Amino acid sequence: MQNLLNFNQPQLAEYFVGLGEKPFRAKQLMRWMHHFGVNDFTRMTDIAKTLREKLQIEAEITPPTVQLEQVSDDGTRKWLIGTDTANSIETVFIPEDDRGTLCISSQVGCALECTFCSTGRQGFNRNLSVAEIIGQLWVANHSLRQADGYNMLPPSERIISNVVMMGMGEPLANYDNVVTAMQIMLDDSAYGLSRRRVTLSTSGLVNAMDKLKEDCPVALAVSLHAPNDALRDVLVPINKKYPIKDLMAACERYLVKAPRDFVTFEYVMLDGVNDTVEHAHQLLDIVKNVPCKFNLIPFNPFPDSGYETSKPSHIRVFRDILMNAGYVVTVRKTRGEDIDAACGQLAGKVLDKTKRTLKRQIHIEAVA
Ligand code: SF4
């Protein structure tokens, strides 16, 4: 059985041609699957009965299974989504006054092992399929619509207005599947999100960033977290392969494709590690050629992390140095802390296949 959630519209058109059908069927299917969230072929009333019967034999629309749904006191929702019997990932919805943001995972675990990151500590199992990535949006839409008392919503009433690829995993290490899933997010027949409302966050896989700007130039966020190579080598070890100078050059190249855009630099605030006045000035120096804004993220501790959250007074001083230099700076509010849904806390369940250092190194080299 072919799971049709794995296809973007051109791939679905090819699939229909293979079945001896007209390619325009793809558009109809995309609308039913993604726009209306229907996974029962018998309900797709504008599709000929004979084709619906054929699809019931040949295909399926199977989203991943929700194992647990939790709702925080502040309205944040988290889904634990099973990807197979041994592994699960997490997806988080953050409601705000003017938007609803879904944070999506791209891998089971992560091979990159940033030292402040709970996911990185768990090792790596595998890449998610397209169906498992876009399925998180499918599942979240479904659940939020039900919670809101709707089965189907008119297109103008989007509960999820923004998607960030910032959950478990390094999205650019699962390049093909992530790009296909994002193409579905942008497709007017599916979710119809604008390019600027889909943000991909990377730790800095420079080669893949260059490819992304050609294939699907969504908004770009970079997990920077340190203002010099010596410190970034420790906090974000991929920096040893792609040092800050190369990363900044890649950011500049990315924006050539979208000159009205900017890069968001994410910077986790770790007490006494990367949060001094000197660090702030170093940061200003390394980003000087990149149109950007900053998102400062107070560290969310997890067991045995070895790090502490920066003191609020230090965060204020750090923020003011950046703001006084003319940059837009936001300090991320912690959301969903009571259900472990805050930034950096996503854990899921990962059957670690990495055999640690040796396998991790092979994976990084393969995707870079
Ligand atoms: S911060 Fe991102 S890239 Fe680094 S280990 Fe965590 S999930 Fe992986």
Coordinates of C-alpha atoms and ligand atoms in Angstrom, one line a residue:
M1 CA 0.0 0.0 0.0
Q2 CA 1.3 3.4 -1.0
N3 CA 0.9 6.0 1.7
L4 CA -0.1 9.1 -0.2
L5 CA 1.0 11.4 2.6
N6 CA 4.6 10.8 1.3
F7 CA 3.9 12.7 -2.0
N8 CA 4.0 16.4 -2.9
Q9 CA 1.7 17.4 -5.7
P10 CA 4.0 16.7 -8.7
Q11 CA 4.9 13.3 -7.2
L12 CA 1.2 12.5 -6.6
A13 CA 0.5 13.5 -10.3
E14 CA 3.1 11.0 -11.4
Y15 CA 1.5 8.4 -9.2
F16 CA -1.9 8.9 -10.8
V17 CA -0.4 8.8 -14.3
G18 CA 1.1 5.5 -13.3
L19 CA -2.4 4.3 -12.4
G20 CA -3.6 5.4 -15.9
E21 CA -5.4 8.4 -14.4
K22 CA -5.3 12.1 -15.3
P23 CA -2.6 14.1 -13.4
F24 CA -5.1 16.8 -12.2
R25 CA -6.4 14.1 -9.7
A26 CA -3.4 15.0 -7.6
K27 CA -4.8 18.5 -6.9
Q28 CA -8.1 17.0 -5.8
L29 CA -6.4 14.5 -3.6
M30 CA -4.1 17.1 -2.0
R31 CA -7.2 19.2 -1.1
W32 CA -9.0 16.3 0.5
M33 CA -5.9 15.0 2.4
H34 CA -4.4 18.2 3.6
H35 CA -6.8 21.0 3.2
F36 CA -9.8 19.1 4.7
G37 CA -7.9 16.5 6.6
V38 CA -9.8 13.6 5.2
N39 CA -8.1 10.2 5.0
D40 CA -11.1 8.1 4.0
F41 CA -11.3 7.8 0.2
T42 CA -15.1 7.1 0.3
R43 CA -15.7 10.7 1.5
M44 CA -13.9 12.2 -1.5
T45 CA -17.1 12.9 -3.4
D46 CA -15.7 14.7 -6.4
I47 CA -13.6 11.7 -7.4
A48 CA -15.1 9.0 -9.6
K49 CA -16.3 6.0 -7.7
T50 CA -14.2 3.7 -9.8
L51 CA -11.0 5.6 -8.8
R52 CA -11.9 5.7 -5.2
E53 CA -12.3 1.9 -5.2
K54 CA -9.0 1.5 -6.9
L55 CA -7.3 3.8 -4.4
Q56 CA -8.8 1.7 -1.5
I57 CA -7.0 -1.3 -2.9
E58 CA -3.7 0.4 -3.9
A59 CA -3.2 3.2 -1.4
E60 CA -3.7 4.6 2.0
I61 CA -3.6 7.9 3.8
T62 CA -2.1 6.9 7.1
P63 CA -0.8 9.6 9.5
P64 CA 1.5 8.6 12.4
T65 CA -0.1 7.5 15.6
V66 CA -0.6 9.8 18.6
Q67 CA 0.5 8.0 21.7
L68 CA -0.1 10.9 24.1
E69 CA -1.5 14.4 23.9
Q70 CA -0.8 16.9 26.7
V71 CA -2.1 20.4 27.3
S72 CA -0.1 22.9 29.3
D73 CA -1.6 25.4 31.7
D74 CA -0.6 28.1 29.1
G75 CA -2.4 26.4 26.2
T76 CA 0.7 24.8 24.7
R77 CA 0.0 21.3 23.4
K78 CA 2.4 18.5 22.9
W79 CA 1.9 15.3 21.0
L80 CA 4.0 12.2 21.5
I81 CA 3.9 10.5 18.1
G82 CA 4.9 6.9 17.6
T83 CA 6.9 6.3 14.5
D84 CA 7.4 2.5 15.1
T85 CA 7.3 0.2 18.0
A86 CA 10.6 1.4 19.5
N87 CA 10.7 5.1 18.7
S88 CA 8.6 8.2 19.2
I89 CA 9.0 11.9 18.5
E90 CA 7.4 15.1 19.8
T91 CA 5.4 17.9 18.2
V92 CA 4.4 21.1 19.9
F93 CA 1.7 23.7 19.2
I94 CA 2.2 27.1 20.7
P95 CA -0.8 29.4 20.6
E96 CA -0.3 33.2 20.7
D97 CA -2.6 36.1 20.3
D98 CA -1.7 36.7 16.6
R99 CA -0.6 33.3 15.5
G100 CA -0.5 29.6 16.2
T101 CA 2.9 27.9 15.7
L102 CA 3.6 24.2 15.2
C103 CA 7.1 23.0 16.0
I104 CA 7.8 19.9 14.0
S105 CA 10.4 17.2 14.4
S106 CA 12.5 15.9 11.4
Q107 CA 14.4 12.9 12.8
V108 CA 14.2 10.4 15.6
G109 CA 16.9 11.8 17.8
C110 CA 19.7 13.7 16.3
A111 CA 23.3 12.8 15.4
L112 CA 24.8 16.2 16.0
E113 CA 25.0 16.1 19.8
C114 CA 24.9 19.8 20.7
T115 CA 25.9 19.7 24.3
F116 CA 23.0 21.8 25.7
C117 CA 20.3 19.9 23.8
S118 CA 18.2 17.2 25.3
T119 CA 17.5 15.6 21.9
G120 CA 21.2 15.6 21.1
R121 CA 21.9 13.6 24.3
Q122 CA 19.6 10.8 23.2
G123 CA 21.6 9.7 20.1
F124 CA 20.1 9.1 16.7
N125 CA 17.9 6.4 15.2
R126 CA 16.6 7.4 11.8
N127 CA 15.3 10.1 9.5
L128 CA 11.5 10.6 9.5
S129 CA 9.7 9.9 6.2
V130 CA 7.7 12.6 4.4
A131 CA 4.5 11.1 5.8
E132 CA 5.9 11.2 9.3
I133 CA 6.9 14.9 8.9
I134 CA 3.8 16.3 7.2
G135 CA 1.8 13.8 9.3
Q136 CA 2.7 15.9 12.4
L137 CA 0.9 18.9 10.8
W138 CA -2.0 16.6 9.7
V139 CA -2.4 15.2 13.2
A140 CA -2.1 18.5 15.0
N141 CA -4.7 20.1 12.6
H142 CA -7.0 17.3 13.2
S143 CA -6.6 17.4 17.0
L144 CA -6.9 21.2 17.2
R145 CA -10.0 21.2 15.0
Q146 CA -11.7 18.7 17.2
A147 CA -10.7 20.6 20.3
D148 CA -12.2 23.7 18.7
G149 CA -15.4 21.9 17.9
Y150 CA -14.9 21.8 14.1
N151 CA -14.5 18.9 11.8
M152 CA -13.5 21.1 8.8
L153 CA -12.6 24.7 8.9
P154 CA -13.0 27.3 6.1
P155 CA -9.5 28.1 4.7
S156 CA -9.5 31.5 6.3
E157 CA -9.7 30.1 9.8
R158 CA -6.3 28.6 10.2
I159 CA -5.4 27.5 13.7
I160 CA -1.9 26.7 12.7
S161 CA -0.6 29.8 10.9
N162 CA 3.2 29.1 11.2
V163 CA 5.4 26.1 11.1
V164 CA 8.9 25.9 12.5
M165 CA 11.2 23.0 11.8
M166 CA 12.8 23.2 15.2
G167 CA 11.7 20.0 16.9
M168 CA 13.8 16.9 17.3
G169 CA 16.6 16.5 14.7
E170 CA 18.6 18.5 12.3
P171 CA 16.2 19.1 9.4
L172 CA 18.9 19.6 6.8
A173 CA 20.3 16.2 7.7
N174 CA 17.1 14.7 6.3
Y175 CA 17.1 17.0 3.3
D176 CA 14.9 15.4 0.7
N177 CA 12.1 14.4 3.0
V178 CA 12.1 17.8 4.8
V179 CA 12.0 19.7 1.5
T180 CA 9.2 17.6 0.1
A181 CA 7.2 18.1 3.4
M182 CA 7.8 21.8 3.2
Q183 CA 6.6 21.9 -0.4
I184 CA 3.4 20.4 0.8
M185 CA 3.1 23.1 3.5
L186 CA 3.5 25.8 0.9
D187 CA 1.1 24.2 -1.7
D188 CA -2.1 26.2 -2.0
S189 CA -4.0 22.9 -2.5
A190 CA -2.6 21.6 0.8
Y191 CA -1.8 24.0 3.7
G192 CA -1.1 27.1 1.6
L193 CA 1.4 28.6 4.1
S194 CA 3.5 31.5 2.8
R195 CA 7.2 31.0 2.5
R196 CA 7.8 33.4 5.4
R197 CA 5.6 31.4 7.7
V198 CA 7.6 28.3 7.4
T199 CA 10.9 28.5 9.2
L200 CA 13.7 25.9 9.0
S201 CA 16.2 26.0 11.8
T202 CA 19.6 24.5 11.2
S203 CA 22.8 24.1 13.3
G204 CA 24.7 25.2 10.1
L205 CA 25.1 22.5 7.5
V206 CA 26.5 24.9 5.0
N207 CA 26.3 22.7 1.8
A208 CA 22.6 21.9 2.5
M209 CA 21.9 25.6 3.2
D210 CA 23.2 26.5 -0.3
K211 CA 20.9 23.8 -1.8
L212 CA 17.9 24.8 0.2
K213 CA 18.0 28.4 -1.1
E214 CA 17.5 27.0 -4.6
D215 CA 15.0 24.2 -3.8
C216 CA 12.7 25.8 -1.2
P217 CA 13.8 29.1 0.3
V218 CA 11.8 29.3 3.4
A219 CA 12.6 31.6 6.3
L220 CA 16.0 30.6 7.8
A221 CA 16.9 30.3 11.5
V222 CA 20.4 29.4 12.5
S223 CA 21.3 27.8 15.9
L224 CA 24.3 29.9 16.6
H225 CA 24.7 29.8 20.4
A226 CA 28.3 31.0 20.5
P227 CA 30.2 34.0 19.2
N228 CA 33.6 32.3 18.5
D229 CA 34.8 29.0 17.1
A230 CA 36.4 27.8 20.3
L231 CA 33.2 27.9 22.2
R232 CA 30.9 26.9 19.3
D233 CA 33.1 23.8 18.7
V234 CA 32.0 22.7 22.2
L235 CA 28.3 23.7 22.2
V236 CA 27.5 22.9 18.5
P237 CA 30.2 20.4 17.4
I238 CA 29.2 20.6 13.7
N239 CA 31.1 23.9 13.9
K240 CA 34.4 22.0 13.6
K241 CA 33.3 21.1 10.1
Y242 CA 31.6 24.4 9.2
P243 CA 33.2 27.1 11.3
I244 CA 31.5 30.5 11.9
K245 CA 33.2 32.3 9.0
D246 CA 31.8 29.7 6.5
L247 CA 28.4 29.7 8.2
M248 CA 28.1 33.5 8.0
A249 CA 29.1 33.4 4.3
A250 CA 26.4 30.8 3.7
C251 CA 23.8 33.0 5.4
E252 CA 24.8 35.9 3.1
R253 CA 24.4 33.7 0.1
Y254 CA 21.0 32.5 1.3
L255 CA 19.7 36.0 1.5
V256 CA 20.7 36.8 -2.1
K257 CA 17.8 34.6 -3.1
A258 CA 15.4 36.5 -0.8
P259 CA 16.8 40.0 -0.4
R260 CA 13.9 41.3 1.8
D261 CA 14.4 38.5 4.3
F262 CA 16.7 38.2 7.3
V263 CA 18.3 35.3 9.2
T264 CA 17.1 34.7 12.8
F265 CA 20.1 33.8 15.0
E266 CA 19.1 31.6 17.9
Y267 CA 21.2 32.0 20.9
V268 CA 20.6 29.8 24.0
M269 CA 21.6 31.7 27.2
L270 CA 23.9 29.6 29.4
D271 CA 25.0 31.0 32.7
G272 CA 28.7 32.0 32.7
V273 CA 29.3 30.1 29.4
N274 CA 28.2 32.4 26.5
D275 CA 26.4 35.3 28.2
T276 CA 29.0 37.9 29.0
V277 CA 29.3 41.5 27.7
E278 CA 32.4 40.4 25.8
H279 CA 30.4 37.6 24.1
A280 CA 27.7 40.1 23.1
H281 CA 30.3 42.3 21.4
Q282 CA 31.9 39.3 19.7
L283 CA 28.5 38.3 18.4
L284 CA 27.9 41.7 16.9
D285 CA 31.2 41.4 15.1
I286 CA 30.6 38.0 13.5
V287 CA 27.1 38.9 12.1
K288 CA 28.0 42.3 10.8
N289 CA 27.4 41.3 7.1
V290 CA 24.2 39.4 7.6
P291 CA 20.8 41.1 7.8
C292 CA 19.5 39.4 10.9
K293 CA 17.6 39.5 14.1
F294 CA 18.3 37.6 17.4
N295 CA 16.2 35.2 19.4
L296 CA 17.7 34.8 22.9
I297 CA 16.5 31.6 24.5
P298 CA 16.9 31.2 28.3
F299 CA 18.2 27.7 28.7
N300 CA 15.6 25.1 29.8
P301 CA 17.4 22.7 32.1
F302 CA 17.1 19.0 31.8
P303 CA 18.6 16.3 34.1
D304 CA 22.4 16.1 34.0
S305 CA 22.6 18.9 31.4
G306 CA 25.6 20.4 33.2
Y307 CA 24.3 23.9 32.3
E308 CA 22.4 26.6 34.2
T309 CA 20.1 29.3 32.8
S310 CA 21.6 32.8 32.5
K311 CA 20.6 35.2 35.2
P312 CA 17.8 37.5 34.1
S313 CA 20.0 40.6 34.7
H314 CA 22.7 39.1 32.4
I315 CA 20.1 38.4 29.7
R316 CA 18.9 42.0 29.9
V317 CA 22.4 43.4 29.5
F318 CA 23.2 41.1 26.6
R319 CA 19.9 42.0 24.9
D320 CA 20.5 45.7 25.4
I321 CA 23.9 45.5 23.8
L322 CA 22.4 43.9 20.7
M323 CA 19.5 46.3 20.6
N324 CA 21.6 49.4 21.0
A325 CA 23.5 48.2 18.0
G326 CA 20.3 48.5 16.0
Y327 CA 19.1 44.8 15.9
V328 CA 15.7 43.4 16.6
V329 CA 16.1 41.1 19.6
T330 CA 13.4 38.9 21.2
V331 CA 13.8 36.9 24.4
R332 CA 11.9 33.7 24.0
K333 CA 9.2 33.2 26.6
T334 CA 9.2 29.7 28.0
R335 CA 6.0 27.9 27.0
G336 CA 4.7 24.6 28.0
E337 CA 7.3 24.0 30.7
D338 CA 4.9 22.0 32.9
I339 CA 4.6 19.3 30.1
D340 CA 8.3 19.4 29.1
A341 CA 7.4 21.1 25.8
A342 CA 9.8 24.1 26.1
C343 CA 12.5 24.7 23.7
G344 CA 15.4 22.2 24.1
Q345 CA 13.3 19.9 26.2
L346 CA 11.8 17.6 23.5
A347 CA 12.8 14.1 24.1
G348 CA 10.4 11.5 22.7
K349 CA 11.8 8.0 22.8
V350 CA 14.9 7.1 20.8
L351 CA 16.4 3.7 20.3
D352 CA 19.9 4.9 19.8
K353 CA 21.6 3.2 16.9
T354 CA 24.5 5.6 16.8
K355 CA 27.1 3.5 18.6
R356 CA 28.0 7.1 19.6
T357 CA 31.0 8.8 18.1
L358 CA 31.9 6.5 15.2
K359 CA 28.5 6.2 13.6
R360 CA 27.6 9.9 14.3
Q361 CA 30.7 11.0 12.4
I362 CA 29.7 8.8 9.4
H363 CA 26.2 10.3 9.4
I364 CA 27.4 13.9 9.5
E365 CA 29.8 13.3 6.6
A366 CA 27.1 11.6 4.6
V367 CA 24.7 14.5 4.8
A368 CA 27.2 17.3 4.5
Ligands
SF4_1 S1 20.2 21.6 18.9 FE1 19.3 20.7 17.0 S2 21.1 20.0 15.8 FE2 21.8 20.3 17.9 S3 21.6 18.2 18.9 FE3 19.7 19.4 19.3 S4 18.3 18.8 17.7 FE4 20.4 18.2 17.0

